[in-house]
Amino acid sequence: NAGVTQTPKFRVLKTGQSMTLLCAQDMNHEYMYWYRQDPGMGLRLIHYSVGEGTTAKGEVPDGYNVSRLKKQNFLLGLESAAPSQTSVYFCASSHRGSTEAFFGQGTRLTVV
Amino acid sequence: GIQVEQSPPDLILQEGANSTLRCNFSDSVNNLQWFHQNPWGQLINLFYIPSGTKQNGRLSATTVATERYSLLYISSSQTTDSGVYFCAVGLSYNTDKLIFGTGTRLQVFP
């Protein structure tokens, strides 16, 4: 049972490039989330999804897009990367309602 | 929006010491989790504890939802306990999201 898996683990982008981060979960969770963590701070919610085909904005959505075409996958896209998007990105998933969330191992993204 | 405050921000201990970490929140919650972020950046689930008390080995946690706080106790600390401890809450009226505190950085020295 792999839990929540993020791909890739590390990436360096040049300003203006695009990329997609993939999150996959095998726990049949309805809810999935993308967070970012900046140095010395807690995690902040970017976007989330409460089910296949649905997405919603979180606290810091600007510059990102997401898609949830399959229940087990949640994709985070950066169309035109900026240095301010240098961060560690975490994906999480949980069952519907107030239940325990499980996190992936993180993706360290550097935009130069 | 809801405020999630953790204290202390930093804690330095010698191996074997006990400690208490606190999480205060400003609104009603029905989801509260404690995480340990190890030095490699991994987020490890410690407790899912919207109310009551739980124990797991040397760690225990108590949440008093009516008074809007939670405590994480670490007894007989070990160097492997080092890292950042995060409290995260889910709101009673919006259960889709976890809101994180800024964490307590713990360093345990031998």
PDB file of C-alpha atoms in Angstrom:
ATOM      1  CA  ASN A   1       0.000   0.000   0.000  1.00  0.00           C
ATOM      2  CA  ALA A   2       1.870   3.060  -1.293  1.00  0.00           C
ATOM      3  CA  GLY A   3      -0.461   5.717   0.167  1.00  0.00           C
ATOM      4  CA  VAL A   4       0.139   9.100  -1.505  1.00  0.00           C
ATOM      5  CA  THR A   5       2.852   9.278  -4.141  1.00  0.00           C
ATOM      6  CA  GLN A   6       4.168  12.462  -5.727  1.00  0.00           C
ATOM      7  CA  THR A   7       6.092  12.734  -8.978  1.00  0.00           C
ATOM      8  CA  PRO A   8       8.722  14.141  -9.423  1.00  0.00           C
ATOM      9  CA  LYS A   9      10.585  14.525  -6.101  1.00  0.00           C
ATOM     10  CA  PHE A  10      12.850  17.331  -7.349  1.00  0.00           C
ATOM     11  CA  ARG A  11      12.704  19.711 -10.287  1.00  0.00           C
ATOM     12  CA  VAL A  12      14.509  22.838 -11.453  1.00  0.00           C
ATOM     13  CA  LEU A  13      12.689  25.098 -13.910  1.00  0.00           C
ATOM     14  CA  LYS A  14      13.638  28.247 -15.744  1.00  0.00           C
ATOM     15  CA  THR A  15      11.354  31.246 -15.423  1.00  0.00           C
ATOM     16  CA  GLY A  16       8.505  30.960 -17.916  1.00  0.00           C
ATOM     17  CA  GLN A  17       8.661  27.182 -18.308  1.00  0.00           C
ATOM     18  CA  SER A  18       5.684  25.017 -17.580  1.00  0.00           C
ATOM     19  CA  MET A  19       5.377  21.734 -15.708  1.00  0.00           C
ATOM     20  CA  THR A  20       2.893  19.376 -14.105  1.00  0.00           C
ATOM     21  CA  LEU A  21       3.186  17.718 -10.724  1.00  0.00           C
ATOM     22  CA  LEU A  22       1.403  14.404 -10.342  1.00  0.00           C
ATOM     23  CA  CYS A  23      -0.203  13.091  -7.165  1.00  0.00           C
ATOM     24  CA  ALA A  24      -1.542   9.557  -6.970  1.00  0.00           C
ATOM     25  CA  GLN A  25      -3.325   7.908  -4.045  1.00  0.00           C
ATOM     26  CA  ASP A  26      -4.390   4.303  -3.649  1.00  0.00           C
ATOM     27  CA  MET A  27      -6.645   4.671  -0.589  1.00  0.00           C
ATOM     28  CA  ASN A  28      -9.847   5.397  -2.529  1.00  0.00           C
ATOM     29  CA  HIS A  29     -10.047   8.843  -0.903  1.00  0.00           C
ATOM     30  CA  GLU A  30     -12.606  11.299  -2.193  1.00  0.00           C
ATOM     31  CA  TYR A  31     -10.720  14.467  -1.217  1.00  0.00           C
ATOM     32  CA  MET A  32      -7.325  15.549  -2.512  1.00  0.00           C
ATOM     33  CA  TYR A  33      -5.292  18.672  -1.838  1.00  0.00           C
ATOM     34  CA  TRP A  34      -2.217  20.545  -3.006  1.00  0.00           C
ATOM     35  CA  TYR A  35      -0.226  22.582  -0.473  1.00  0.00           C
ATOM     36  CA  ARG A  36       2.962  24.588  -0.679  1.00  0.00           C
ATOM     37  CA  GLN A  37       5.476  25.068   2.112  1.00  0.00           C
ATOM     38  CA  ASP A  38       7.866  27.999   2.170  1.00  0.00           C
ATOM     39  CA  PRO A  39      10.865  28.263   4.545  1.00  0.00           C
ATOM     40  CA  GLY A  40       9.896  28.772   8.164  1.00  0.00           C
ATOM     41  CA  MET A  41       6.204  28.506   7.443  1.00  0.00           C
ATOM     42  CA  GLY A  42       3.430  26.016   7.722  1.00  0.00           C
ATOM     43  CA  LEU A  43       1.665  24.571   4.716  1.00  0.00           C
ATOM     44  CA  ARG A  44      -0.747  26.727   2.700  1.00  0.00           C
ATOM     45  CA  LEU A  45      -3.532  25.288   0.576  1.00  0.00           C
ATOM     46  CA  ILE A  46      -3.295  25.953  -3.179  1.00  0.00           C
ATOM     47  CA  HIS A  47      -6.225  23.995  -4.621  1.00  0.00           C
ATOM     48  CA  TYR A  48      -8.304  21.043  -3.568  1.00  0.00           C
ATOM     49  CA  SER A  49     -10.814  18.580  -4.959  1.00  0.00           C
ATOM     50  CA  VAL A  50     -13.779  16.914  -3.283  1.00  0.00           C
ATOM     51  CA  GLY A  51     -14.321  14.405  -6.063  1.00  0.00           C
ATOM     52  CA  GLU A  52     -13.539  13.339  -9.596  1.00  0.00           C
ATOM     53  CA  GLY A  53     -14.091  16.204 -12.024  1.00  0.00           C
ATOM     54  CA  THR A  54     -14.336  18.896  -9.328  1.00  0.00           C
ATOM     55  CA  THR A  55     -11.737  21.376  -8.117  1.00  0.00           C
ATOM     56  CA  ALA A  56     -11.753  24.487  -5.951  1.00  0.00           C
ATOM     57  CA  LYS A  57      -9.388  27.289  -4.982  1.00  0.00           C
ATOM     58  CA  GLY A  58      -7.570  27.329  -1.710  1.00  0.00           C
ATOM     59  CA  GLU A  59      -5.667  30.065   0.050  1.00  0.00           C
ATOM     60  CA  VAL A  60      -2.947  30.730  -2.581  1.00  0.00           C
ATOM     61  CA  PRO A  61      -4.275  29.603  -6.013  1.00  0.00           C
ATOM     62  CA  ASP A  62      -2.766  32.262  -8.297  1.00  0.00           C
ATOM     63  CA  GLY A  63      -0.366  30.931 -10.928  1.00  0.00           C
ATOM     64  CA  TYR A  64      -1.547  27.330 -10.587  1.00  0.00           C
ATOM     65  CA  ASN A  65      -4.128  25.124 -12.259  1.00  0.00           C
ATOM     66  CA  VAL A  66      -5.350  21.679 -11.265  1.00  0.00           C
ATOM     67  CA  SER A  67      -7.267  18.786 -12.723  1.00  0.00           C
ATOM     68  CA  ARG A  68      -8.901  15.680 -11.238  1.00  0.00           C
ATOM     69  CA  LEU A  69      -9.830  13.494 -14.190  1.00  0.00           C
ATOM     70  CA  LYS A  70      -9.532  10.284 -12.197  1.00  0.00           C
ATOM     71  CA  LYS A  71     -10.387   9.740  -8.547  1.00  0.00           C
ATOM     72  CA  GLN A  72      -6.918   8.522  -7.701  1.00  0.00           C
ATOM     73  CA  ASN A  73      -4.966  11.329  -9.413  1.00  0.00           C
ATOM     74  CA  PHE A  74      -4.684  15.051  -8.783  1.00  0.00           C
ATOM     75  CA  LEU A  75      -2.481  17.147 -11.078  1.00  0.00           C
ATOM     76  CA  LEU A  76      -0.984  20.544 -10.281  1.00  0.00           C
ATOM     77  CA  GLY A  77       0.127  22.657 -13.231  1.00  0.00           C
ATOM     78  CA  LEU A  78       2.345  25.689 -13.492  1.00  0.00           C
ATOM     79  CA  GLU A  79       1.780  27.345 -16.896  1.00  0.00           C
ATOM     80  CA  SER A  80       4.547  29.952 -16.631  1.00  0.00           C
ATOM     81  CA  ALA A  81       6.817  29.357 -13.670  1.00  0.00           C
ATOM     82  CA  ALA A  82       8.041  32.303 -11.587  1.00  0.00           C
ATOM     83  CA  PRO A  83      10.800  32.448  -8.948  1.00  0.00           C
ATOM     84  CA  SER A  84       8.081  33.107  -6.322  1.00  0.00           C
ATOM     85  CA  GLN A  85       6.850  29.566  -6.975  1.00  0.00           C
ATOM     86  CA  THR A  86      10.068  28.096  -5.639  1.00  0.00           C
ATOM     87  CA  SER A  87       8.770  25.968  -2.797  1.00  0.00           C
ATOM     88  CA  VAL A  88       8.142  22.461  -1.531  1.00  0.00           C
ATOM     89  CA  TYR A  89       4.809  21.116  -2.753  1.00  0.00           C
ATOM     90  CA  PHE A  90       2.812  18.540  -0.818  1.00  0.00           C
ATOM     91  CA  CYS A  91      -0.158  16.551  -1.957  1.00  0.00           C
ATOM     92  CA  ALA A  92      -2.621  15.048   0.517  1.00  0.00           C
ATOM     93  CA  SER A  93      -5.775  12.990   0.472  1.00  0.00           C
ATOM     94  CA  SER A  94      -8.576  12.078   2.877  1.00  0.00           C
ATOM     95  CA  HIS A  95     -11.974  10.480   2.981  1.00  0.00           C
ATOM     96  CA  ARG A  96     -15.032  12.703   2.707  1.00  0.00           C
ATOM     97  CA  GLY A  97     -15.692  14.763   5.812  1.00  0.00           C
ATOM     98  CA  SER A  98     -13.523  15.454   8.833  1.00  0.00           C
ATOM     99  CA  THR A  99     -11.168  12.554   8.629  1.00  0.00           C
ATOM    100  CA  GLU A 100      -7.452  12.069   8.798  1.00  0.00           C
ATOM    101  CA  ALA A 101      -5.399  13.450   5.910  1.00  0.00           C
ATOM    102  CA  PHE A 102      -2.328  11.667   4.572  1.00  0.00           C
ATOM    103  CA  PHE A 103       0.520  13.430   2.822  1.00  0.00           C
ATOM    104  CA  GLY A 104       2.940  12.553   0.063  1.00  0.00           C
ATOM    105  CA  GLN A 105       6.679  12.917   0.430  1.00  0.00           C
ATOM    106  CA  GLY A 106       6.814  16.335  -1.211  1.00  0.00           C
ATOM    107  CA  THR A 107       8.233  17.826  -4.410  1.00  0.00           C
ATOM    108  CA  ARG A 108      11.028  20.356  -4.122  1.00  0.00           C
ATOM    109  CA  LEU A 109      10.684  22.853  -6.988  1.00  0.00           C
ATOM    110  CA  THR A 110      13.227  25.551  -7.765  1.00  0.00           C
ATOM    111  CA  VAL A 111      12.501  28.229 -10.367  1.00  0.00           C
ATOM    112  CA  VAL A 112      15.582  30.115 -11.560  1.00  0.00           C
TER     113      VAL A 112
ATOM    114  CA  GLY B   1     -10.089  33.504   8.844  1.00  0.00           C
ATOM    115  CA  ILE B   2      -9.182  31.068  11.546  1.00  0.00           C
ATOM    116  CA  GLN B   3      -5.925  31.619  13.398  1.00  0.00           C
ATOM    117  CA  VAL B   4      -3.820  28.620  14.405  1.00  0.00           C
ATOM    118  CA  GLU B   5      -1.042  29.522  16.801  1.00  0.00           C
ATOM    119  CA  GLN B   6       1.619  27.168  18.052  1.00  0.00           C
ATOM    120  CA  SER B   7       3.945  27.652  20.976  1.00  0.00           C
ATOM    121  CA  PRO B   8       6.762  27.729  21.637  1.00  0.00           C
ATOM    122  CA  PRO B   9       8.173  28.488  18.169  1.00  0.00           C
ATOM    123  CA  ASP B  10      11.490  26.881  19.088  1.00  0.00           C
ATOM    124  CA  LEU B  11      12.455  24.323  21.714  1.00  0.00           C
ATOM    125  CA  ILE B  12      15.869  22.922  22.578  1.00  0.00           C
ATOM    126  CA  LEU B  13      16.059  19.877  24.809  1.00  0.00           C
ATOM    127  CA  GLN B  14      18.569  17.439  26.091  1.00  0.00           C
ATOM    128  CA  GLU B  15      17.856  13.786  25.444  1.00  0.00           C
ATOM    129  CA  GLY B  16      15.570  12.344  28.103  1.00  0.00           C
ATOM    130  CA  ALA B  17      13.696  15.565  28.855  1.00  0.00           C
ATOM    131  CA  ASN B  18       9.924  15.960  28.595  1.00  0.00           C
ATOM    132  CA  SER B  19       8.112  18.708  26.696  1.00  0.00           C
ATOM    133  CA  THR B  20       4.664  20.093  25.971  1.00  0.00           C
ATOM    134  CA  LEU B  21       3.744  21.761  22.692  1.00  0.00           C
ATOM    135  CA  ARG B  22       0.604  23.844  22.448  1.00  0.00           C
ATOM    136  CA  CYS B  23      -1.793  24.644  19.614  1.00  0.00           C
ATOM    137  CA  ASN B  24      -4.450  27.352  20.010  1.00  0.00           C
ATOM    138  CA  PHE B  25      -7.143  27.935  17.413  1.00  0.00           C
ATOM    139  CA  SER B  26      -9.645  30.739  17.072  1.00  0.00           C
ATOM    140  CA  ASP B  27     -12.734  28.951  15.733  1.00  0.00           C
ATOM    141  CA  SER B  28     -14.730  25.766  16.214  1.00  0.00           C
ATOM    142  CA  VAL B  29     -13.039  22.772  14.665  1.00  0.00           C
ATOM    143  CA  ASN B  30     -14.005  19.186  14.118  1.00  0.00           C
ATOM    144  CA  ASN B  31     -10.709  17.994  12.750  1.00  0.00           C
ATOM    145  CA  LEU B  32      -7.310  18.374  14.357  1.00  0.00           C
ATOM    146  CA  GLN B  33      -4.112  16.612  13.458  1.00  0.00           C
ATOM    147  CA  TRP B  34      -0.547  16.708  14.745  1.00  0.00           C
ATOM    148  CA  PHE B  35       2.314  16.085  12.318  1.00  0.00           C
ATOM    149  CA  HIS B  36       6.047  15.671  12.687  1.00  0.00           C
ATOM    150  CA  GLN B  37       8.160  16.967   9.823  1.00  0.00           C
ATOM    151  CA  ASN B  38      11.484  15.184  10.055  1.00  0.00           C
ATOM    152  CA  PRO B  39      14.808  16.713   8.932  1.00  0.00           C
ATOM    153  CA  TRP B  40      14.305  15.151   5.487  1.00  0.00           C
ATOM    154  CA  GLY B  41      11.047  17.044   5.021  1.00  0.00           C
ATOM    155  CA  GLN B  42       8.661  14.122   5.388  1.00  0.00           C
ATOM    156  CA  LEU B  43       5.334  14.836   7.077  1.00  0.00           C
ATOM    157  CA  ILE B  44       4.479  12.050   9.484  1.00  0.00           C
ATOM    158  CA  ASN B  45       1.005  11.697  10.955  1.00  0.00           C
ATOM    159  CA  LEU B  46       1.183  11.611  14.737  1.00  0.00           C
ATOM    160  CA  PHE B  47      -2.402  11.991  15.890  1.00  0.00           C
ATOM    161  CA  TYR B  48      -5.836  12.577  14.475  1.00  0.00           C
ATOM    162  CA  ILE B  49      -7.453  14.089  17.567  1.00  0.00           C
ATOM    163  CA  PRO B  50     -10.466  16.398  17.155  1.00  0.00           C
ATOM    164  CA  SER B  51     -11.235  15.837  20.852  1.00  0.00           C
ATOM    165  CA  GLY B  52     -10.118  13.781  23.825  1.00  0.00           C
ATOM    166  CA  THR B  53      -6.786  12.174  24.614  1.00  0.00           C
ATOM    167  CA  LYS B  54      -4.676   9.665  22.735  1.00  0.00           C
ATOM    168  CA  GLN B  55      -1.342   8.048  23.436  1.00  0.00           C
ATOM    169  CA  ASN B  56       1.189   6.383  21.184  1.00  0.00           C
ATOM    170  CA  GLY B  57       4.347   5.268  22.943  1.00  0.00           C
ATOM    171  CA  ARG B  58       6.223   8.267  24.309  1.00  0.00           C
ATOM    172  CA  LEU B  59       3.842  10.689  22.638  1.00  0.00           C
ATOM    173  CA  SER B  60       0.392  11.695  23.744  1.00  0.00           C
ATOM    174  CA  ALA B  61      -2.048  14.426  22.748  1.00  0.00           C
ATOM    175  CA  THR B  62      -5.070  16.099  24.266  1.00  0.00           C
ATOM    176  CA  THR B  63      -7.586  18.336  22.524  1.00  0.00           C
ATOM    177  CA  VAL B  64     -10.119  20.431  24.424  1.00  0.00           C
ATOM    178  CA  ALA B  65     -12.293  21.618  21.565  1.00  0.00           C
ATOM    179  CA  THR B  66     -14.589  23.722  23.753  1.00  0.00           C
ATOM    180  CA  GLU B  67     -11.587  25.739  24.955  1.00  0.00           C
ATOM    181  CA  ARG B  68      -9.950  25.742  21.501  1.00  0.00           C
ATOM    182  CA  TYR B  69      -6.575  24.228  22.234  1.00  0.00           C
ATOM    183  CA  SER B  70      -4.597  21.042  21.846  1.00  0.00           C
ATOM    184  CA  LEU B  71      -1.447  19.836  23.585  1.00  0.00           C
ATOM    185  CA  LEU B  72       1.217  17.422  22.370  1.00  0.00           C
ATOM    186  CA  TYR B  73       3.340  15.762  25.043  1.00  0.00           C
ATOM    187  CA  ILE B  74       6.708  14.233  24.303  1.00  0.00           C
ATOM    188  CA  SER B  75       8.260  12.234  27.116  1.00  0.00           C
ATOM    189  CA  SER B  76      11.836  10.994  27.393  1.00  0.00           C
ATOM    190  CA  SER B  77      12.785  12.821  24.200  1.00  0.00           C
ATOM    191  CA  GLN B  78      15.256  11.272  21.768  1.00  0.00           C
ATOM    192  CA  THR B  79      17.406  12.827  19.077  1.00  0.00           C
ATOM    193  CA  THR B  80      15.102  11.259  16.475  1.00  0.00           C
ATOM    194  CA  ASP B  81      12.287  13.470  17.810  1.00  0.00           C
ATOM    195  CA  SER B  82      14.026  16.499  16.289  1.00  0.00           C
ATOM    196  CA  GLY B  83      12.189  18.341  13.549  1.00  0.00           C
ATOM    197  CA  VAL B  84       9.159  20.574  13.252  1.00  0.00           C
ATOM    198  CA  TYR B  85       5.818  19.735  14.816  1.00  0.00           C
ATOM    199  CA  PHE B  86       2.713  21.072  13.093  1.00  0.00           C
ATOM    200  CA  CYS B  87      -0.827  21.331  14.298  1.00  0.00           C
ATOM    201  CA  ALA B  88      -3.508  21.497  11.570  1.00  0.00           C
ATOM    202  CA  VAL B  89      -7.247  22.062  12.020  1.00  0.00           C
ATOM    203  CA  GLY B  90     -10.351  21.580   9.929  1.00  0.00           C
ATOM    204  CA  LEU B  91     -13.237  23.963  10.461  1.00  0.00           C
ATOM    205  CA  SER B  92     -16.630  22.797  11.631  1.00  0.00           C
ATOM    206  CA  TYR B  93     -18.410  24.687   8.860  1.00  0.00           C
ATOM    207  CA  ASN B  94     -15.895  23.826   6.128  1.00  0.00           C
ATOM    208  CA  THR B  95     -14.476  20.402   6.593  1.00  0.00           C
ATOM    209  CA  ASP B  96     -12.689  20.229   3.273  1.00  0.00           C
ATOM    210  CA  LYS B  97      -9.483  21.916   4.283  1.00  0.00           C
ATOM    211  CA  LEU B  98      -6.730  21.677   6.879  1.00  0.00           C
ATOM    212  CA  ILE B  99      -5.314  24.972   8.136  1.00  0.00           C
ATOM    213  CA  PHE B 100      -1.771  24.682   9.439  1.00  0.00           C
ATOM    214  CA  GLY B 101      -0.030  26.481  12.257  1.00  0.00           C
ATOM    215  CA  THR B 102       3.520  27.749  11.759  1.00  0.00           C
ATOM    216  CA  GLY B 103       5.017  24.911  13.772  1.00  0.00           C
ATOM    217  CA  THR B 104       7.312  24.291  16.737  1.00  0.00           C
ATOM    218  CA  ARG B 105      10.908  23.531  15.842  1.00  0.00           C
ATOM    219  CA  LEU B 106      12.330  20.968  18.261  1.00  0.00           C
ATOM    220  CA  GLN B 107      16.007  20.166  18.591  1.00  0.00           C
ATOM    221  CA  VAL B 108      17.037  17.316  20.873  1.00  0.00           C
ATOM    222  CA  PHE B 109      20.722  17.028  21.739  1.00  0.00           C
ATOM    223  CA  PRO B 110      22.451  13.944  23.174  1.00  0.00           C
TER     224      PRO B 110
END
